[in-house]
Amino acid sequence: MGEYKKHWWVLFGVLLCTFTLLGLGGAEVYRSAPPIPQQFIDSQGNIIMTEDDILKGQSAWQTTGGMQLGSVLGHGAYQAPDWTADWLHRELVAWLNIRANEIYGKGYDALTSSEQAGLRQALKEEYRTSANDGTQIVVLSDTRIKAIHEVAPYYVKLYGNDPKYIKTRENFAMKNNTLPDLTAREHLANFYFWTAWIASTNRPGTDATFTNNWPHEPLIDNVPTAENFIWSVASVVFLIAGVGFLIWAWAFSKKEEEIKLAVPESDPLTKINLTPSQKALGKYGLLVVALFVLQVFLGGFVAHYTVEGHAFYGIAVADWLPYALVRTWHIQSALFWIATAFLAAGLFLTPIINGGKDPKFQKLGVDILWVALIIVCVGSFIAQFFALKHIMPAHLNFWFGHQGYEFIDLGRFWQILKFVGILLWLVLMARGWANGFKQKGDKNLLSIFVASVACVGLFYGSGLFYGERTNIAIMEYWRWWVVHLWVEGFFEVFATAAFAFIFYNLGLVRYKTATGATIISAALFLLGGVPGTFHHLYFTGTTTPIMAIGASFSALEVVPLVVLGYEAYEHWEKQHQAPWMDKLKWPILYFVAVSFWNMVGAGVFGFMLNPPLALFYIQGLNTTAVHAHAALFGVYGFLALGFVLLIVRYIRPNHLFDDGLMRLSFWALNAGLVLMIVTSLLPIGVYQAHASITEGLWYARSEGFLQQDFLVRLRWIRTIGDVVFIIGAMAVAWQVIKLVFAKTDDDNHHRNAPINR
């Protein structure tokens, strides 16, 4: 540890405390997971549905694409309804009408306000106390059973081929006969009922439902709890305090300005001969941009489905390429190309760590890993097609087809293969570290880099800790270990360590500065990032302690992001520190974009969703998509492309970037992302938020609301941003292709002007 002992102890202390909280919170998630009753029965003891019926419904839901077609408990896609809120509202309305006709001989809407108030009170008492007599055998009233029987056929017919619902399916971007098997559709309805039951039934011993009163539903007073208000205020206080302490610590810890760093006259990395494994990374760049271009075209396809749910500019395609499948591929291709770029960055640095030479058989390992990535990507995509086409038998779906859980959609078999590929990458990296640690000199920077790589390699495995029939609240805990902790946590630390390692080896920062800043930055990111995982779980069936931890620490995630403007300036300045740095201008500008979008997409738009009170109303709306696009591409997308541009720059050292092409790519990608957000996603999300606050989530996601003419126009307007973004993607892809396939007789080749002069 040496002079960095204090830095390491801070990081160790943060990891100990935060993972203790994450583990204790996980135990609470398991303990308090919403029950799946063994039986729902009527007053005579007749069975209405069983636990097995509900779990079969969960499996049936997975075969439809799960979270890629509408959402459950607020998590998933945005075009179709949130099925939890939708079922709940339909059932409540059905109950009110049944009772109104039984008592008054007319429908609920025809009653006087006092008569309606009496029925609403009876409704609330029945629904909110449903679990008071036990959670294993639950007795349903005759009225509620009638309401269930009235509502269930809607979903059975909607997911089938009933011509009455063709237009509705089109508006929801559902293909006809989404779930062909009638029995599976009936089980699906049981699953949706159960999610509505936990969202309307008080947890025994409390006055809040299993989902902390989510979703907003005025008919049974599903409104924010007192704890929701308390921890929302606390999150804002912690944010202000965190920003204040960060600025205070930064200001008072500043020492007198150090002597100006003497930047090398030539690029130090060009003095190291490229190894065979580094030269082999060109095909990784090609794979990255191929998947990137595929992903953005799929994204445009998905966006178009929100205005033509069954067609693409009049061409009927939904039966073969339904919305759920295209959206799955859109998200999975993004994860594949971003991960591939990160793997390539690590593999490029390995020979440098190893003293400028390849470990034995390193190129072979690099080649095998590249082939494995293609097999997993293509294989999982084909399997998902067969799964959602229902060609694959339903009992094989979870393992080989589609898990149904957003971001971890690929079947468990393919998920395991992907994890094996990541472990292979970890082994290839580790072979370089072994020799690196034997070299003389300080090893603290190498240690934090190695630790970040190990975490990236290992924590993806957390997505294997749930199964097909795992309670959805427990599944969400592990899913967010991957989506939040693996991607937003350890990828962030890996990127910081990689930046420090690269800039130090380029001679642009002092070793002491790079090492100290990286260790402390890791501590800051993980302080909020690890327990902040729980802010995704406020309403998935967890208790108040989970909300408290998630709200408090997720606010701290934003704190280090407030200084990213200065980081962006530092990245920008690096290109002016030496003439040879001009050759790295475009990778550095992409890193500048990372800092900007980290502050805006992850910071501003992320905190927009963090307080429990805000998320109570806007979870599952287009406001979530704002954060998702700005953070996933704005941060990790630009970072991945920056890594690829840096790699191809060095494996083709005598070739220059095409400034016109790169300028087009950089500004089109940024402008396209801004246009997507400000012309479509954000205004639609804000308008939905108003509807959710005033009427309920069911209305903000309903067919009648989303098909209003001006909202449809806003979704059409998004096409402008999509086209601009696609142009940027094509430009950067073409630049990478040109460099990878560049020949020595190319006009862009400067035989007498090597890159380091």
PDB file of C-alpha atoms in Angstrom, residues 343-586:
ATOM      1  CA  LEU A 343     -13.211  -6.575 -23.162  1.00  0.00           C
ATOM      2  CA  ALA A 344     -11.116  -5.235 -26.044  1.00  0.00           C
ATOM      3  CA  ALA A 345      -9.832  -2.355 -23.917  1.00  0.00           C
ATOM      4  CA  GLY A 346      -8.678  -4.764 -21.231  1.00  0.00           C
ATOM      5  CA  LEU A 347      -7.037  -7.087 -23.751  1.00  0.00           C
ATOM      6  CA  PHE A 348      -5.196  -4.154 -25.353  1.00  0.00           C
ATOM      7  CA  LEU A 349      -3.714  -3.138 -21.999  1.00  0.00           C
ATOM      8  CA  THR A 350      -2.678  -6.666 -20.984  1.00  0.00           C
ATOM      9  CA  PRO A 351       0.554  -6.841 -23.063  1.00  0.00           C
ATOM     10  CA  ILE A 352       1.501  -3.360 -21.813  1.00  0.00           C
ATOM     11  CA  ILE A 353       1.127  -4.595 -18.237  1.00  0.00           C
ATOM     12  CA  ASN A 354       3.113  -7.688 -19.216  1.00  0.00           C
ATOM     13  CA  GLY A 355       6.124  -5.644 -20.230  1.00  0.00           C
ATOM     14  CA  GLY A 356       5.274  -5.184 -23.898  1.00  0.00           C
ATOM     15  CA  LYS A 357       4.873  -8.833 -24.818  1.00  0.00           C
ATOM     16  CA  ASP A 358       2.075 -11.362 -25.055  1.00  0.00           C
ATOM     17  CA  PRO A 359       1.650 -14.154 -22.512  1.00  0.00           C
ATOM     18  CA  LYS A 360       1.930 -17.540 -24.184  1.00  0.00           C
ATOM     19  CA  PHE A 361      -0.948 -18.328 -26.564  1.00  0.00           C
ATOM     20  CA  GLN A 362      -2.557 -14.938 -25.823  1.00  0.00           C
ATOM     21  CA  LYS A 363      -3.535 -14.331 -29.457  1.00  0.00           C
ATOM     22  CA  LEU A 364      -5.203 -17.740 -29.616  1.00  0.00           C
ATOM     23  CA  GLY A 365      -7.203 -16.881 -26.516  1.00  0.00           C
ATOM     24  CA  VAL A 366      -8.181 -13.524 -27.996  1.00  0.00           C
ATOM     25  CA  ASP A 367      -9.360 -15.224 -31.200  1.00  0.00           C
ATOM     26  CA  ILE A 368     -11.313 -17.903 -29.322  1.00  0.00           C
ATOM     27  CA  LEU A 369     -13.036 -15.280 -27.164  1.00  0.00           C
ATOM     28  CA  TRP A 370     -14.066 -13.309 -30.268  1.00  0.00           C
ATOM     29  CA  VAL A 371     -15.612 -16.412 -31.835  1.00  0.00           C
ATOM     30  CA  ALA A 372     -17.328 -17.246 -28.546  1.00  0.00           C
ATOM     31  CA  LEU A 373     -18.879 -13.770 -28.376  1.00  0.00           C
ATOM     32  CA  ILE A 374     -20.325 -14.185 -31.872  1.00  0.00           C
ATOM     33  CA  ILE A 375     -21.691 -17.646 -31.032  1.00  0.00           C
ATOM     34  CA  VAL A 376     -23.417 -16.409 -27.877  1.00  0.00           C
ATOM     35  CA  CYS A 377     -24.798 -13.310 -29.574  1.00  0.00           C
ATOM     36  CA  VAL A 378     -26.085 -14.987 -32.726  1.00  0.00           C
ATOM     37  CA  GLY A 379     -27.168 -18.154 -30.935  1.00  0.00           C
ATOM     38  CA  SER A 380     -29.173 -16.295 -28.285  1.00  0.00           C
ATOM     39  CA  PHE A 381     -30.832 -14.065 -30.917  1.00  0.00           C
ATOM     40  CA  ILE A 382     -31.930 -17.079 -32.978  1.00  0.00           C
ATOM     41  CA  ALA A 383     -33.171 -18.855 -29.857  1.00  0.00           C
ATOM     42  CA  GLN A 384     -35.189 -15.789 -28.822  1.00  0.00           C
ATOM     43  CA  PHE A 385     -36.802 -15.710 -32.261  1.00  0.00           C
ATOM     44  CA  PHE A 386     -37.893 -19.350 -31.927  1.00  0.00           C
ATOM     45  CA  ALA A 387     -39.054 -18.735 -28.353  1.00  0.00           C
ATOM     46  CA  LEU A 388     -41.281 -15.731 -29.100  1.00  0.00           C
ATOM     47  CA  LYS A 389     -42.525 -17.424 -32.265  1.00  0.00           C
ATOM     48  CA  HIS A 390     -43.538 -20.283 -29.927  1.00  0.00           C
ATOM     49  CA  ILE A 391     -41.706 -22.780 -32.088  1.00  0.00           C
ATOM     50  CA  MET A 392     -39.555 -23.643 -29.081  1.00  0.00           C
ATOM     51  CA  PRO A 393     -41.417 -25.803 -26.516  1.00  0.00           C
ATOM     52  CA  ALA A 394     -42.525 -23.718 -23.540  1.00  0.00           C
ATOM     53  CA  HIS A 395     -40.656 -25.876 -21.013  1.00  0.00           C
ATOM     54  CA  LEU A 396     -37.354 -25.054 -22.767  1.00  0.00           C
ATOM     55  CA  ASN A 397     -37.978 -21.318 -22.963  1.00  0.00           C
ATOM     56  CA  PHE A 398     -36.291 -20.166 -19.748  1.00  0.00           C
ATOM     57  CA  TRP A 399     -33.132 -22.176 -20.395  1.00  0.00           C
ATOM     58  CA  PHE A 400     -32.718 -21.695 -24.118  1.00  0.00           C
ATOM     59  CA  GLY A 401     -35.127 -18.973 -25.236  1.00  0.00           C
ATOM     60  CA  HIS A 402     -36.179 -15.845 -23.357  1.00  0.00           C
ATOM     61  CA  GLN A 403     -36.035 -15.352 -19.603  1.00  0.00           C
ATOM     62  CA  GLY A 404     -38.491 -12.460 -19.788  1.00  0.00           C
ATOM     63  CA  TYR A 405     -36.439 -10.145 -17.587  1.00  0.00           C
ATOM     64  CA  GLU A 406     -35.250  -6.875 -19.119  1.00  0.00           C
ATOM     65  CA  PHE A 407     -31.480  -6.641 -19.733  1.00  0.00           C
ATOM     66  CA  ILE A 408     -31.069 -10.337 -18.823  1.00  0.00           C
ATOM     67  CA  ASP A 409     -33.386 -11.613 -21.530  1.00  0.00           C
ATOM     68  CA  LEU A 410     -31.161 -14.291 -23.017  1.00  0.00           C
ATOM     69  CA  GLY A 411     -31.918 -17.874 -21.988  1.00  0.00           C
ATOM     70  CA  ARG A 412     -30.048 -19.288 -19.000  1.00  0.00           C
ATOM     71  CA  PHE A 413     -27.899 -21.535 -21.233  1.00  0.00           C
ATOM     72  CA  TRP A 414     -26.695 -18.514 -23.209  1.00  0.00           C
ATOM     73  CA  GLN A 415     -26.305 -16.511 -20.017  1.00  0.00           C
ATOM     74  CA  ILE A 416     -23.969 -19.176 -18.637  1.00  0.00           C
ATOM     75  CA  LEU A 417     -21.980 -19.228 -21.879  1.00  0.00           C
ATOM     76  CA  LYS A 418     -21.651 -15.457 -21.723  1.00  0.00           C
ATOM     77  CA  PHE A 419     -20.400 -15.711 -18.148  1.00  0.00           C
ATOM     78  CA  VAL A 420     -17.876 -18.366 -19.217  1.00  0.00           C
ATOM     79  CA  GLY A 421     -16.692 -15.971 -21.944  1.00  0.00           C
ATOM     80  CA  ILE A 422     -16.227 -13.199 -19.397  1.00  0.00           C
ATOM     81  CA  LEU A 423     -14.278 -15.593 -17.162  1.00  0.00           C
ATOM     82  CA  LEU A 424     -12.078 -16.490 -20.148  1.00  0.00           C
ATOM     83  CA  TRP A 425     -11.406 -12.767 -20.595  1.00  0.00           C
ATOM     84  CA  LEU A 426     -10.522 -12.571 -16.908  1.00  0.00           C
ATOM     85  CA  VAL A 427      -8.030 -15.427 -17.327  1.00  0.00           C
ATOM     86  CA  LEU A 428      -6.463 -13.771 -20.392  1.00  0.00           C
ATOM     87  CA  MET A 429      -6.116 -10.550 -18.410  1.00  0.00           C
ATOM     88  CA  ALA A 430      -4.739 -12.304 -15.320  1.00  0.00           C
ATOM     89  CA  ARG A 431      -1.896 -13.893 -17.306  1.00  0.00           C
ATOM     90  CA  GLY A 432      -0.594 -10.380 -17.952  1.00  0.00           C
ATOM     91  CA  TRP A 433      -0.982  -9.255 -14.348  1.00  0.00           C
ATOM     92  CA  ALA A 434       1.132 -12.110 -13.038  1.00  0.00           C
ATOM     93  CA  ASN A 435       4.219 -10.770 -14.762  1.00  0.00           C
ATOM     94  CA  GLY A 436       3.211  -7.167 -14.114  1.00  0.00           C
ATOM     95  CA  PHE A 437       3.274  -7.673 -10.354  1.00  0.00           C
ATOM     96  CA  LYS A 438       6.781  -9.166 -10.621  1.00  0.00           C
ATOM     97  CA  GLN A 439       8.188  -5.977 -12.127  1.00  0.00           C
ATOM     98  CA  LYS A 440       9.899  -3.382  -9.972  1.00  0.00           C
ATOM     99  CA  GLY A 441       8.114  -0.266  -8.822  1.00  0.00           C
ATOM    100  CA  ASP A 442       4.852   0.676  -7.149  1.00  0.00           C
ATOM    101  CA  LYS A 443       1.891  -1.616  -7.882  1.00  0.00           C
ATOM    102  CA  ASN A 444      -1.018   0.372  -6.421  1.00  0.00           C
ATOM    103  CA  LEU A 445      -2.384   1.603  -9.756  1.00  0.00           C
ATOM    104  CA  LEU A 446      -2.075  -1.888 -11.204  1.00  0.00           C
ATOM    105  CA  SER A 447      -3.831  -3.281  -8.128  1.00  0.00           C
ATOM    106  CA  ILE A 448      -6.907  -1.065  -8.426  1.00  0.00           C
ATOM    107  CA  PHE A 449      -7.067  -1.786 -12.157  1.00  0.00           C
ATOM    108  CA  VAL A 450      -6.842  -5.536 -11.504  1.00  0.00           C
ATOM    109  CA  ALA A 451      -9.515  -5.311  -8.815  1.00  0.00           C
ATOM    110  CA  SER A 452     -11.876  -3.504 -11.182  1.00  0.00           C
ATOM    111  CA  VAL A 453     -11.309  -6.118 -13.905  1.00  0.00           C
ATOM    112  CA  ALA A 454     -11.922  -8.951 -11.441  1.00  0.00           C
ATOM    113  CA  CYS A 455     -15.218  -7.375 -10.349  1.00  0.00           C
ATOM    114  CA  VAL A 456     -16.349  -6.913 -13.953  1.00  0.00           C
ATOM    115  CA  GLY A 457     -15.496 -10.562 -14.583  1.00  0.00           C
ATOM    116  CA  LEU A 458     -17.149 -12.035 -11.506  1.00  0.00           C
ATOM    117  CA  PHE A 459     -20.208  -9.950 -10.709  1.00  0.00           C
ATOM    118  CA  TYR A 460     -22.022 -10.821 -13.915  1.00  0.00           C
ATOM    119  CA  GLY A 461     -22.460 -14.223 -12.297  1.00  0.00           C
ATOM    120  CA  SER A 462     -24.912 -12.753  -9.782  1.00  0.00           C
ATOM    121  CA  GLY A 463     -27.546 -13.019 -12.509  1.00  0.00           C
ATOM    122  CA  LEU A 464     -27.462 -16.803 -12.094  1.00  0.00           C
ATOM    123  CA  PHE A 465     -28.890 -16.798  -8.561  1.00  0.00           C
ATOM    124  CA  TYR A 466     -32.562 -16.990  -9.492  1.00  0.00           C
ATOM    125  CA  GLY A 467     -34.618 -19.473 -11.457  1.00  0.00           C
ATOM    126  CA  GLU A 468     -37.666 -19.662 -13.682  1.00  0.00           C
ATOM    127  CA  ARG A 469     -40.087 -19.851 -10.768  1.00  0.00           C
ATOM    128  CA  THR A 470     -38.264 -17.593  -8.315  1.00  0.00           C
ATOM    129  CA  ASN A 471     -40.508 -15.055  -6.604  1.00  0.00           C
ATOM    130  CA  ILE A 472     -40.332 -11.936  -8.746  1.00  0.00           C
ATOM    131  CA  ALA A 473     -39.299  -9.747  -5.778  1.00  0.00           C
ATOM    132  CA  ILE A 474     -36.259 -11.975  -5.158  1.00  0.00           C
ATOM    133  CA  MET A 475     -35.495 -12.147  -8.879  1.00  0.00           C
ATOM    134  CA  GLU A 476     -35.455  -8.328  -9.022  1.00  0.00           C
ATOM    135  CA  TYR A 477     -32.840  -8.222  -6.267  1.00  0.00           C
ATOM    136  CA  TRP A 478     -30.440 -10.339  -8.309  1.00  0.00           C
ATOM    137  CA  ARG A 479     -31.356  -8.748 -11.654  1.00  0.00           C
ATOM    138  CA  TRP A 480     -30.354  -5.349 -10.356  1.00  0.00           C
ATOM    139  CA  TRP A 481     -27.047  -6.747  -9.137  1.00  0.00           C
ATOM    140  CA  VAL A 482     -26.298  -7.144 -12.835  1.00  0.00           C
ATOM    141  CA  VAL A 483     -28.043  -4.105 -14.313  1.00  0.00           C
ATOM    142  CA  HIS A 484     -27.089  -1.621 -11.608  1.00  0.00           C
ATOM    143  CA  LEU A 485     -24.143  -2.990  -9.643  1.00  0.00           C
ATOM    144  CA  TRP A 486     -22.274  -4.719 -12.477  1.00  0.00           C
ATOM    145  CA  VAL A 487     -22.901  -2.118 -15.185  1.00  0.00           C
ATOM    146  CA  GLU A 488     -23.360   1.162 -13.321  1.00  0.00           C
ATOM    147  CA  GLY A 489     -20.991   0.285 -10.481  1.00  0.00           C
ATOM    148  CA  PHE A 490     -18.027  -1.814 -11.527  1.00  0.00           C
ATOM    149  CA  PHE A 491     -18.000  -0.731 -15.178  1.00  0.00           C
ATOM    150  CA  GLU A 492     -17.673   2.811 -13.829  1.00  0.00           C
ATOM    151  CA  VAL A 493     -14.719   1.814 -11.651  1.00  0.00           C
ATOM    152  CA  PHE A 494     -13.122  -0.139 -14.514  1.00  0.00           C
ATOM    153  CA  ALA A 495     -13.459   2.886 -16.793  1.00  0.00           C
ATOM    154  CA  THR A 496     -11.877   5.180 -14.197  1.00  0.00           C
ATOM    155  CA  ALA A 497      -8.987   2.767 -13.617  1.00  0.00           C
ATOM    156  CA  ALA A 498      -8.493   2.237 -17.352  1.00  0.00           C
ATOM    157  CA  PHE A 499      -8.432   6.008 -17.965  1.00  0.00           C
ATOM    158  CA  ALA A 500      -5.838   6.461 -15.228  1.00  0.00           C
ATOM    159  CA  PHE A 501      -3.722   3.605 -16.542  1.00  0.00           C
ATOM    160  CA  ILE A 502      -3.863   4.862 -20.135  1.00  0.00           C
ATOM    161  CA  PHE A 503      -3.178   8.513 -19.333  1.00  0.00           C
ATOM    162  CA  TYR A 504      -0.321   7.596 -17.010  1.00  0.00           C
ATOM    163  CA  ASN A 505       1.287   5.424 -19.676  1.00  0.00           C
ATOM    164  CA  LEU A 506       0.838   8.269 -22.152  1.00  0.00           C
ATOM    165  CA  GLY A 507       2.740  10.498 -19.739  1.00  0.00           C
ATOM    166  CA  LEU A 508      -0.186  12.894 -19.301  1.00  0.00           C
ATOM    167  CA  VAL A 509      -0.721  12.488 -15.560  1.00  0.00           C
ATOM    168  CA  ARG A 510       1.602  11.778 -12.663  1.00  0.00           C
ATOM    169  CA  TYR A 511       1.547   8.285 -11.240  1.00  0.00           C
ATOM    170  CA  LYS A 512       0.691   9.605  -7.790  1.00  0.00           C
ATOM    171  CA  THR A 513      -2.203  11.651  -9.090  1.00  0.00           C
ATOM    172  CA  ALA A 514      -3.572   8.797 -11.213  1.00  0.00           C
ATOM    173  CA  THR A 515      -3.330   6.248  -8.413  1.00  0.00           C
ATOM    174  CA  GLY A 516      -4.746   8.332  -5.587  1.00  0.00           C
ATOM    175  CA  ALA A 517      -7.588   9.711  -7.695  1.00  0.00           C
ATOM    176  CA  THR A 518      -8.567   6.269  -8.981  1.00  0.00           C
ATOM    177  CA  ILE A 519      -8.766   4.647  -5.544  1.00  0.00           C
ATOM    178  CA  ILE A 520     -10.756   7.536  -4.045  1.00  0.00           C
ATOM    179  CA  SER A 521     -13.020   7.747  -7.116  1.00  0.00           C
ATOM    180  CA  ALA A 522     -13.756   4.033  -6.760  1.00  0.00           C
ATOM    181  CA  ALA A 523     -14.696   4.589  -3.124  1.00  0.00           C
ATOM    182  CA  LEU A 524     -16.985   7.497  -4.042  1.00  0.00           C
ATOM    183  CA  PHE A 525     -18.738   5.617  -6.853  1.00  0.00           C
ATOM    184  CA  LEU A 526     -19.266   2.484  -4.773  1.00  0.00           C
ATOM    185  CA  LEU A 527     -20.350   4.361  -1.628  1.00  0.00           C
ATOM    186  CA  GLY A 528     -23.603   5.295  -3.312  1.00  0.00           C
ATOM    187  CA  GLY A 529     -23.610   2.682  -6.039  1.00  0.00           C
ATOM    188  CA  VAL A 530     -23.612  -0.540  -4.003  1.00  0.00           C
ATOM    189  CA  PRO A 531     -26.478   0.086  -1.541  1.00  0.00           C
ATOM    190  CA  GLY A 532     -28.048   2.437  -4.101  1.00  0.00           C
ATOM    191  CA  THR A 533     -29.039  -0.753  -5.929  1.00  0.00           C
ATOM    192  CA  PHE A 534     -32.089  -0.811  -3.676  1.00  0.00           C
ATOM    193  CA  HIS A 535     -33.621   2.301  -5.241  1.00  0.00           C
ATOM    194  CA  HIS A 536     -34.844   0.014  -8.023  1.00  0.00           C
ATOM    195  CA  LEU A 537     -36.689  -2.124  -5.482  1.00  0.00           C
ATOM    196  CA  TYR A 538     -38.907   0.393  -3.673  1.00  0.00           C
ATOM    197  CA  PHE A 539     -42.125  -1.099  -5.056  1.00  0.00           C
ATOM    198  CA  THR A 540     -41.259  -4.683  -6.020  1.00  0.00           C
ATOM    199  CA  GLY A 541     -42.514  -6.166  -2.748  1.00  0.00           C
ATOM    200  CA  THR A 542     -39.938  -4.883  -0.264  1.00  0.00           C
ATOM    201  CA  THR A 543     -40.232  -3.211   3.125  1.00  0.00           C
ATOM    202  CA  THR A 544     -39.345   0.226   4.510  1.00  0.00           C
ATOM    203  CA  PRO A 545     -35.674  -0.581   5.355  1.00  0.00           C
ATOM    204  CA  ILE A 546     -35.038  -1.270   1.657  1.00  0.00           C
ATOM    205  CA  MET A 547     -36.606   2.067   0.731  1.00  0.00           C
ATOM    206  CA  ALA A 548     -34.541   3.834   3.393  1.00  0.00           C
ATOM    207  CA  ILE A 549     -31.223   2.361   2.232  1.00  0.00           C
ATOM    208  CA  GLY A 550     -32.013   2.843  -1.454  1.00  0.00           C
ATOM    209  CA  ALA A 551     -33.180   6.446  -1.113  1.00  0.00           C
ATOM    210  CA  SER A 552     -30.309   7.507   1.122  1.00  0.00           C
ATOM    211  CA  PHE A 553     -27.445   5.986  -0.820  1.00  0.00           C
ATOM    212  CA  SER A 554     -28.776   6.426  -4.333  1.00  0.00           C
ATOM    213  CA  ALA A 555     -28.730  10.164  -3.642  1.00  0.00           C
ATOM    214  CA  LEU A 556     -25.002   9.842  -2.955  1.00  0.00           C
ATOM    215  CA  GLU A 557     -24.489   8.261  -6.394  1.00  0.00           C
ATOM    216  CA  VAL A 558     -25.068  11.691  -7.880  1.00  0.00           C
ATOM    217  CA  VAL A 559     -22.453  13.400  -5.694  1.00  0.00           C
ATOM    218  CA  PRO A 560     -19.267  12.437  -7.619  1.00  0.00           C
ATOM    219  CA  LEU A 561     -21.039  13.221 -10.893  1.00  0.00           C
ATOM    220  CA  VAL A 562     -21.251  16.951 -10.103  1.00  0.00           C
ATOM    221  CA  VAL A 563     -17.516  17.356 -10.699  1.00  0.00           C
ATOM    222  CA  LEU A 564     -17.574  15.651 -14.080  1.00  0.00           C
ATOM    223  CA  GLY A 565     -17.702  18.981 -15.886  1.00  0.00           C
ATOM    224  CA  TYR A 566     -14.187  19.621 -14.609  1.00  0.00           C
ATOM    225  CA  GLU A 567     -13.191  16.083 -15.625  1.00  0.00           C
ATOM    226  CA  ALA A 568     -14.509  16.774 -19.127  1.00  0.00           C
ATOM    227  CA  TYR A 569     -12.404  19.930 -19.277  1.00  0.00           C
ATOM    228  CA  GLU A 570      -9.328  17.958 -18.188  1.00  0.00           C
ATOM    229  CA  HIS A 571      -9.926  15.376 -20.922  1.00  0.00           C
ATOM    230  CA  TRP A 572     -10.344  18.157 -23.463  1.00  0.00           C
ATOM    231  CA  GLU A 573      -7.127  19.829 -22.370  1.00  0.00           C
ATOM    232  CA  LYS A 574      -5.085  16.657 -22.769  1.00  0.00           C
ATOM    233  CA  GLN A 575      -5.216  16.883 -26.561  1.00  0.00           C
ATOM    234  CA  HIS A 576      -3.328  20.201 -26.384  1.00  0.00           C
ATOM    235  CA  GLN A 577      -0.505  19.016 -24.118  1.00  0.00           C
ATOM    236  CA  ALA A 578       1.679  17.769 -26.981  1.00  0.00           C
ATOM    237  CA  PRO A 579       1.528  17.838 -30.797  1.00  0.00           C
ATOM    238  CA  TRP A 580       1.221  14.042 -30.996  1.00  0.00           C
ATOM    239  CA  MET A 581      -1.912  14.185 -28.819  1.00  0.00           C
ATOM    240  CA  ASP A 582      -3.798  15.713 -31.743  1.00  0.00           C
ATOM    241  CA  LYS A 583      -3.819  12.224 -33.260  1.00  0.00           C
ATOM    242  CA  LEU A 584      -5.891  11.081 -30.262  1.00  0.00           C
ATOM    243  CA  LYS A 585      -8.302  14.033 -30.404  1.00  0.00           C
ATOM    244  CA  TRP A 586     -11.387  12.025 -31.314  1.00  0.00           C
TER     245      TRP A 586
END
